[in-house]
CSV table of C-alpha atoms in Angstrom, one decimal:
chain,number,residue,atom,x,y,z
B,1,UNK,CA,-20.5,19.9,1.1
B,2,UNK,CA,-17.3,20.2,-1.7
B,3,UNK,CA,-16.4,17.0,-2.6
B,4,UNK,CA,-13.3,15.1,-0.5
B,5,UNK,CA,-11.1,12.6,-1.9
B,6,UNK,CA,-11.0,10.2,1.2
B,7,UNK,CA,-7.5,7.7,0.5
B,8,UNK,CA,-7.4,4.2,2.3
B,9,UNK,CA,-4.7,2.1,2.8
B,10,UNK,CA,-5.4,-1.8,3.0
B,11,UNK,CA,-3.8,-3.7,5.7
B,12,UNK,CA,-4.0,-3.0,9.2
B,13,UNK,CA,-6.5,-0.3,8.3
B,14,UNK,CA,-9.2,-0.8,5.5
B,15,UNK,CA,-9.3,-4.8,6.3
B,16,UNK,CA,-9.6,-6.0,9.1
B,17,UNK,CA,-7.0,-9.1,10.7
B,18,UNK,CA,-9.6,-11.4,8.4
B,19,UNK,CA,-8.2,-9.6,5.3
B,20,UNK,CA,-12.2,-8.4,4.8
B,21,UNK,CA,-13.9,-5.2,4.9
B,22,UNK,CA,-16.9,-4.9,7.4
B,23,UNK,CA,-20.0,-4.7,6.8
B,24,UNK,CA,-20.7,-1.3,8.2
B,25,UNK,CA,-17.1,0.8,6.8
B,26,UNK,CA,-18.7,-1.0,3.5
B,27,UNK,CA,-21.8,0.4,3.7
B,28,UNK,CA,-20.3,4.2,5.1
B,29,UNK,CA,-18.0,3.7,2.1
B,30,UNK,CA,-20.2,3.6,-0.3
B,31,UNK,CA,-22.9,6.3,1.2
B,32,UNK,CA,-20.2,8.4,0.9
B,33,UNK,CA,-19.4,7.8,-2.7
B,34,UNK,CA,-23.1,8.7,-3.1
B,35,UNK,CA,-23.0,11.5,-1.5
B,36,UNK,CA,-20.3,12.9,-4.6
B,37,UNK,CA,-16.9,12.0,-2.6
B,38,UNK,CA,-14.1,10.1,-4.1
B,39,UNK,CA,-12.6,7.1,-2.7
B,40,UNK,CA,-9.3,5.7,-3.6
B,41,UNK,CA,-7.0,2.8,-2.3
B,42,UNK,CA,-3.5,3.7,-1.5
B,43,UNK,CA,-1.6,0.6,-0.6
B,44,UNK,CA,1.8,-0.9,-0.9
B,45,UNK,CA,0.0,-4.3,-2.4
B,46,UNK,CA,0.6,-4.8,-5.8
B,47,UNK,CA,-2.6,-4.4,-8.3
B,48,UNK,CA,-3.1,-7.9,-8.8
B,49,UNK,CA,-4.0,-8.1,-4.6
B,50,UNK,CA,-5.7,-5.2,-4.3
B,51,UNK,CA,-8.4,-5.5,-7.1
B,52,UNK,CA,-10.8,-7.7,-5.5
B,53,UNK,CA,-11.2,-4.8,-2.8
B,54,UNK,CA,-11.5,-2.4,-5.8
B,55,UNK,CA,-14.0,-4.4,-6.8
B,56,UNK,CA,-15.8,-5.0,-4.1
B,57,UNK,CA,-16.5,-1.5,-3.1
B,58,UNK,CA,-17.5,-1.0,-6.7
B,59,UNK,CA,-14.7,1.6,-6.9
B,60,UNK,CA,-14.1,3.8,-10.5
B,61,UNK,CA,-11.5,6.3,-9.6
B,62,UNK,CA,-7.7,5.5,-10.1
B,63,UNK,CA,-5.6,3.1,-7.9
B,64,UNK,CA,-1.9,3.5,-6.0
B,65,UNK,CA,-0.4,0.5,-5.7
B,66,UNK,CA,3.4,-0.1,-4.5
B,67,UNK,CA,3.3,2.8,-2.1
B,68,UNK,CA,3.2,5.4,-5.3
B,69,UNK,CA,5.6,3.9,-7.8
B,70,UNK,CA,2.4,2.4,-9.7
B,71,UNK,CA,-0.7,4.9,-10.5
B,72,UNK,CA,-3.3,3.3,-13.0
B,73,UNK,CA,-7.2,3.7,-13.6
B,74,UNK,CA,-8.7,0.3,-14.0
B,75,UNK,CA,-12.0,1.5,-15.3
B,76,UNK,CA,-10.2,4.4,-17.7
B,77,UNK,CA,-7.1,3.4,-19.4
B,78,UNK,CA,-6.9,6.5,-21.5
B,79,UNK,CA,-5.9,8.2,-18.2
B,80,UNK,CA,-2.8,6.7,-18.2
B,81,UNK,CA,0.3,5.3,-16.2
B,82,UNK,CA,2.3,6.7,-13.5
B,83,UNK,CA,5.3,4.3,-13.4
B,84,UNK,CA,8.4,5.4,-10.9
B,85,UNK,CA,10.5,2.1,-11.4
B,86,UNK,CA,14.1,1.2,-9.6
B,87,UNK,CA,17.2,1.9,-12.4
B,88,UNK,CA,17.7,-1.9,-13.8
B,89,UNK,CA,21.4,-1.5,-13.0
B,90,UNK,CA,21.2,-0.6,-9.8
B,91,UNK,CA,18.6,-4.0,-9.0
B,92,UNK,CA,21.6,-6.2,-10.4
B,93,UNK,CA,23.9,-4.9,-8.2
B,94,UNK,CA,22.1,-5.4,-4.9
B,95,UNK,CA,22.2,-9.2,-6.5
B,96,UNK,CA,26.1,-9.0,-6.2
B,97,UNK,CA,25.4,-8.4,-2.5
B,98,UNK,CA,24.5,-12.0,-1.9
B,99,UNK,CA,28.0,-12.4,-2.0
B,100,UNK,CA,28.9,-10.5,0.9
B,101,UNK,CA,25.3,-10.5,3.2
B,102,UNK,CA,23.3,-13.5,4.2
B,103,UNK,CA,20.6,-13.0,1.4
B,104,UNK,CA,18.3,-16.1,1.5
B,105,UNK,CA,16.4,-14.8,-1.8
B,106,UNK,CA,16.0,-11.5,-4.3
B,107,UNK,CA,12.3,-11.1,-6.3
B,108,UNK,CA,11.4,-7.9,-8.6
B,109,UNK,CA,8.1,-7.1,-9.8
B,110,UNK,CA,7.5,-5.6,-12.7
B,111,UNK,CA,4.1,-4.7,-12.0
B,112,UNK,CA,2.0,-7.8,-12.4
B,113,UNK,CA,5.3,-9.6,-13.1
B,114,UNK,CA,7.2,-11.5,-10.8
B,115,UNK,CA,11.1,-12.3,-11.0
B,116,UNK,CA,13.0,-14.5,-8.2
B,117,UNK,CA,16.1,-15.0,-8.2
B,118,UNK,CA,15.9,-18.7,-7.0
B,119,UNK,CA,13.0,-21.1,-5.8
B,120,UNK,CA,11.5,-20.2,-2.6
B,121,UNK,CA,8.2,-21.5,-1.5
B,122,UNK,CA,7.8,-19.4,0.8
B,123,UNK,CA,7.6,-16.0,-0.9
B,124,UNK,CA,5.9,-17.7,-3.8
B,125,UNK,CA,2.7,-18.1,-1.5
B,126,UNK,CA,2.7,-14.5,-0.2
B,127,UNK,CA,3.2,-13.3,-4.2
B,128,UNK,CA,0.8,-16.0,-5.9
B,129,UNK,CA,-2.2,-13.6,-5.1
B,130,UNK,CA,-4.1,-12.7,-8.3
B,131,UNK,CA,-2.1,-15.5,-10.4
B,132,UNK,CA,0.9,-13.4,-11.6
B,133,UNK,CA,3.0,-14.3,-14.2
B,134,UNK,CA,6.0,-15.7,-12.3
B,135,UNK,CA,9.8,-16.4,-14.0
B,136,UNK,CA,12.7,-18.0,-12.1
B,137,UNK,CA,16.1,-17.6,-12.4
B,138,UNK,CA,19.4,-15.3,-12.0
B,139,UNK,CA,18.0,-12.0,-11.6
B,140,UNK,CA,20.9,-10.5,-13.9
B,141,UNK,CA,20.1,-12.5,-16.9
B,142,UNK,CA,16.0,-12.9,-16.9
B,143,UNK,CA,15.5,-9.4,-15.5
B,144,UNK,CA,15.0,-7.3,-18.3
B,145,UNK,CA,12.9,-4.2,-17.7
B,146,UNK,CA,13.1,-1.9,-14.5
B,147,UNK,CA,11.1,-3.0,-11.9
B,148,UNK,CA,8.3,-1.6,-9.7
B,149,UNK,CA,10.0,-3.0,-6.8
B,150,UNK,CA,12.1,-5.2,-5.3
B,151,UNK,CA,12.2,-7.5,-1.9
B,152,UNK,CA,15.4,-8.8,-0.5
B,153,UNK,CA,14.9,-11.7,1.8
B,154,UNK,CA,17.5,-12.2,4.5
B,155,UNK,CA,17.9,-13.6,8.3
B,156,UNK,CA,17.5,-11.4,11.5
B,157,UNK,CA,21.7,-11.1,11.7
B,158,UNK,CA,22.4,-9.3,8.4
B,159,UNK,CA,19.2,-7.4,7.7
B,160,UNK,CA,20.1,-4.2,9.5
B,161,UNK,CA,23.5,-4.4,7.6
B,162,UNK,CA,21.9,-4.7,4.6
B,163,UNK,CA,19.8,-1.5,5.1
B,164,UNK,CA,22.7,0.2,6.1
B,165,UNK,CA,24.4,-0.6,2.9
B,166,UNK,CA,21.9,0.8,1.3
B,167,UNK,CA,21.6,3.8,2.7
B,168,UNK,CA,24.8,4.4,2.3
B,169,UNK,CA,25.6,3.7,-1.1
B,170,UNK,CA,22.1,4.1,-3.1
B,171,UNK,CA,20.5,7.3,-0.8
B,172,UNK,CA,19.6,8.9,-3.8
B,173,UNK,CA,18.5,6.3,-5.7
B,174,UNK,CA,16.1,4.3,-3.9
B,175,UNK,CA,13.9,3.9,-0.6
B,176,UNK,CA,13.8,1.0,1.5
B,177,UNK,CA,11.3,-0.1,4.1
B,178,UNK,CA,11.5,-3.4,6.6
B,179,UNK,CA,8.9,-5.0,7.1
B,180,UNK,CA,7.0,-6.4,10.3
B,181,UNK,CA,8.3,-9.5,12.0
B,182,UNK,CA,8.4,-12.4,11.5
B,183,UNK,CA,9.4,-11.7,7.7
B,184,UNK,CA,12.8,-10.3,7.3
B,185,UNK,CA,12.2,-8.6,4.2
B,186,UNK,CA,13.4,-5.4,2.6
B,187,UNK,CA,11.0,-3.7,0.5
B,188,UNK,CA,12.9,-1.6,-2.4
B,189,UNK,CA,11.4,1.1,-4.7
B,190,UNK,CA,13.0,4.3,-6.4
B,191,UNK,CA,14.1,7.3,-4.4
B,192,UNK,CA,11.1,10.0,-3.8
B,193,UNK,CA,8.3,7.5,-4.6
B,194,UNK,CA,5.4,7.4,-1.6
B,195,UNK,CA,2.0,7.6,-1.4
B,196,UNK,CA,1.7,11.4,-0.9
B,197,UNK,CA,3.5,10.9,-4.8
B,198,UNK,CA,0.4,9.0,-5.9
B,199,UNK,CA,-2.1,10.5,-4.4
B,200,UNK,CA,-1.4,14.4,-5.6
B,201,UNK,CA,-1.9,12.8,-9.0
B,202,UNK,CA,-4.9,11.7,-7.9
B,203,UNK,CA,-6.0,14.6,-6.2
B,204,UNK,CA,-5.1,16.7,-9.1
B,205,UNK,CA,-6.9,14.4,-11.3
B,206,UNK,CA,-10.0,15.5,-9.2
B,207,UNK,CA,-8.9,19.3,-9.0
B,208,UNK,CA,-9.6,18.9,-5.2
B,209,UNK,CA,-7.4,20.5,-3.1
B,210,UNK,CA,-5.3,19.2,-0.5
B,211,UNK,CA,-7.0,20.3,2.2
B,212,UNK,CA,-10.0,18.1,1.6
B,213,UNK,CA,-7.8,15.1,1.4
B,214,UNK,CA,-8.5,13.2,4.0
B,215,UNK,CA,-6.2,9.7,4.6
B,216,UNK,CA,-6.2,6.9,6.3
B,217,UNK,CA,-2.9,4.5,7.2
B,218,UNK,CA,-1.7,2.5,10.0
B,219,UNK,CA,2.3,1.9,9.4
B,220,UNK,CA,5.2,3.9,8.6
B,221,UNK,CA,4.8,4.0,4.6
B,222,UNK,CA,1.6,5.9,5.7
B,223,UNK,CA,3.2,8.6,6.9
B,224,UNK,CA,4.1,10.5,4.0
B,225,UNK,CA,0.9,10.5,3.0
B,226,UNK,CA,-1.0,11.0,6.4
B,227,UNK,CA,1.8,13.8,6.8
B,228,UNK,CA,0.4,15.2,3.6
B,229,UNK,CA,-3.2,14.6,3.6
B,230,UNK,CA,-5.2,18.2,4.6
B,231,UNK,CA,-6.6,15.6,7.2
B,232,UNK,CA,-4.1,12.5,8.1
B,233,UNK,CA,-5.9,10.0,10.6
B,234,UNK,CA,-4.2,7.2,12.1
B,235,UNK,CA,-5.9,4.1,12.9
B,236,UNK,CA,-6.2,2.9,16.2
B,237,UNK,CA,-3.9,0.2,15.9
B,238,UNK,CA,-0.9,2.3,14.1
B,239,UNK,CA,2.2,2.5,15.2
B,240,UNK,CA,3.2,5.7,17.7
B,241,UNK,CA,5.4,7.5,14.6
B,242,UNK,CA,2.5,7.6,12.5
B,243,UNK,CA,-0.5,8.6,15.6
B,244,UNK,CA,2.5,11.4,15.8
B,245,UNK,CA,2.2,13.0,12.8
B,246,UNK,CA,-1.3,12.5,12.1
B,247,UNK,CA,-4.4,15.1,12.9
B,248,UNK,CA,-6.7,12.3,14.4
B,249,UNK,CA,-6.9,9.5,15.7
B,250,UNK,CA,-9.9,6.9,14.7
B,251,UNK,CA,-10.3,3.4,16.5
B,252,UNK,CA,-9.2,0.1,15.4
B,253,UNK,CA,-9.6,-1.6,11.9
B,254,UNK,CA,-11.5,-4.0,14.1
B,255,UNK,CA,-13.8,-1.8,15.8
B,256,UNK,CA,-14.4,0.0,12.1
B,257,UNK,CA,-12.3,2.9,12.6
B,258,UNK,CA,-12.5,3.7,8.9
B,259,UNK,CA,-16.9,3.6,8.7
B,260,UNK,CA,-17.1,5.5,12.3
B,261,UNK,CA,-14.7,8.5,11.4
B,262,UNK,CA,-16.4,8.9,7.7
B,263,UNK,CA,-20.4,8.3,9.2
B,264,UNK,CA,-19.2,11.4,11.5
B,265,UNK,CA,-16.9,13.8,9.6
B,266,UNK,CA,-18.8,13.8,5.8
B,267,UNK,CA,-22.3,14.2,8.1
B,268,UNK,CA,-23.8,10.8,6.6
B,269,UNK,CA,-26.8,9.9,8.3
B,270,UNK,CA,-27.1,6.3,8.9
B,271,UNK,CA,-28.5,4.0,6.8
B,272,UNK,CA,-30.7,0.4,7.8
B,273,UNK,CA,-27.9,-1.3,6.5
B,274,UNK,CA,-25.0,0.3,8.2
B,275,UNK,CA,-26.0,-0.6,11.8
B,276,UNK,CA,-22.7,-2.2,13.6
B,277,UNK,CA,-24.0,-5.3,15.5
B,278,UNK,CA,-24.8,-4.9,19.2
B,279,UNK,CA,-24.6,-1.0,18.4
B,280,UNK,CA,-27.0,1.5,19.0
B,281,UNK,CA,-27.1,3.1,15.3
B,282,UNK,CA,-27.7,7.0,17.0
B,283,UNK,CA,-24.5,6.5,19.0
B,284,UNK,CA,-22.7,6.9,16.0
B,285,UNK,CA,-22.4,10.3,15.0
């Protein structure tokens, strides 16, 4: 079998609600490396939470992190960057919209660099994964590069005005995302930048063409890339939108989605170690 470049996507789909990988995906994961196929993580996590997973697989190909605007190789730097940051003047003006929407808090990441606007303890616990370096104060005077990315944290009254804004006003210049209740969050990076972005450089990297792609996601900055992918699977659990567009449909994150689909599709035969508990290992395939 020609190599595939399998792409995974963290939350929801790689990790289960625990934040951990199973067991058995773990093991299928890594037969399948074995067996000469690249794995890569595609996630909207930054690198700083996403390299203990790296890790943990024992992963050396590159890494997209941000939903595509950050592309690096943590085993290779000589094979570079790929860096798709916001316009710095364009960050300081969403700052000027505090003034006229509810906006509880801005932050900017400049990869591993984090930038609040004000104090907020509760986004410093969801970014204080990894131990960034972290810098508080008016966004318009300590921000001084352009950043990876930018969250806007707001109430459930003004946060569909502020998307509409913009839309309006910066459709050209960036892409925006909300993210799942209870957080009222606006994820911000530059116009054009996804995962599919990343992960043709990746694939190109590899010289393997995109029909043996195969991708796995479970929310809606998935689907460019399951859109994409020569084989897009949905997860179980995904939203409808993305089980729309994809060409499969795996189960759950919980019931190993990932490790099931891959045991089946690459032909791995199943390994001592990969049994799923309370499973009958030839039921698998």
């Amino acid at each position: 079998m020609k190599p595939y470049l399998i792409a995974l996507d963290l939350d929801g789909t790689l990790l289960k609600e625990d934040k951990t990988i199973s067991p058995f995906t773990k093991d299928v994961i890594r037969r399948a490396i074995d067996a000469g196929h690249f794995i890569v993580i595609a996630t909207g996590r930054p690198y700083r939470a996403s390299r203990m997973y790296y890790e943990e697989l024992g992963l050396t190909t590159p890494i997209i992190n941000f939903n595509g605007a950050f592309v690096h190789h943590p085993r290779q730097p000589s094979w570079g960057v790929r860096h798709s940051p916001l316009p710095l003047a364009v960050v300081k003006d969403i700052v000027e919209l505090g003034e006229t929407y509810r906006i509880k808090n801005i932050l900017a990441e400049v990869m591993d660099d984090v930038y609040f606007h004000e104090h907020d303890d509760i986004l410093l616990d969801i970014v204080r994964l990894g131990n960034p370096t972290i810098e508080i104060g008016d966004l318009r005077r300590s921000l001084g590069k352009d950043p990876t990315s930018v969250l806007v944290y707001t109430d459930s009254d003004h946060i569909e005005h502020i998307q509409s804004h913009l839309s309006n006003v910066y459709a050209n210049v960036l892409h925006h995302r909300r993210w799942n209740e209870p957080w009222h969050v606006i994820e911000i990076i530059r116009h054009g930048v996804h995962k599919a972005v990343g992960l043709k450089q990746v694939a190109d990297c590899f010289g393997i063409p995109r029909e043996r792609v195969i991708a796995f996601g479970d929310e809606d900055n998935d689907l460019e890339m399951i859109a994409w992918a020569g084989l897009g699977v949905a997860m179980g659990n995904a939203i409808e939108p993305l089980k729309t567009v994809a060409d499969d449909v795996t189960k759950s994150n919980e019931e190993d989605g990932i490790g099931l689909y891959l045991q089946d599709i690459l032909g791995l035969q199943p390994s001592s170690r990969s049994e799923r508990p309370g499973t009958d290992n030839t039921s698998l395939l």
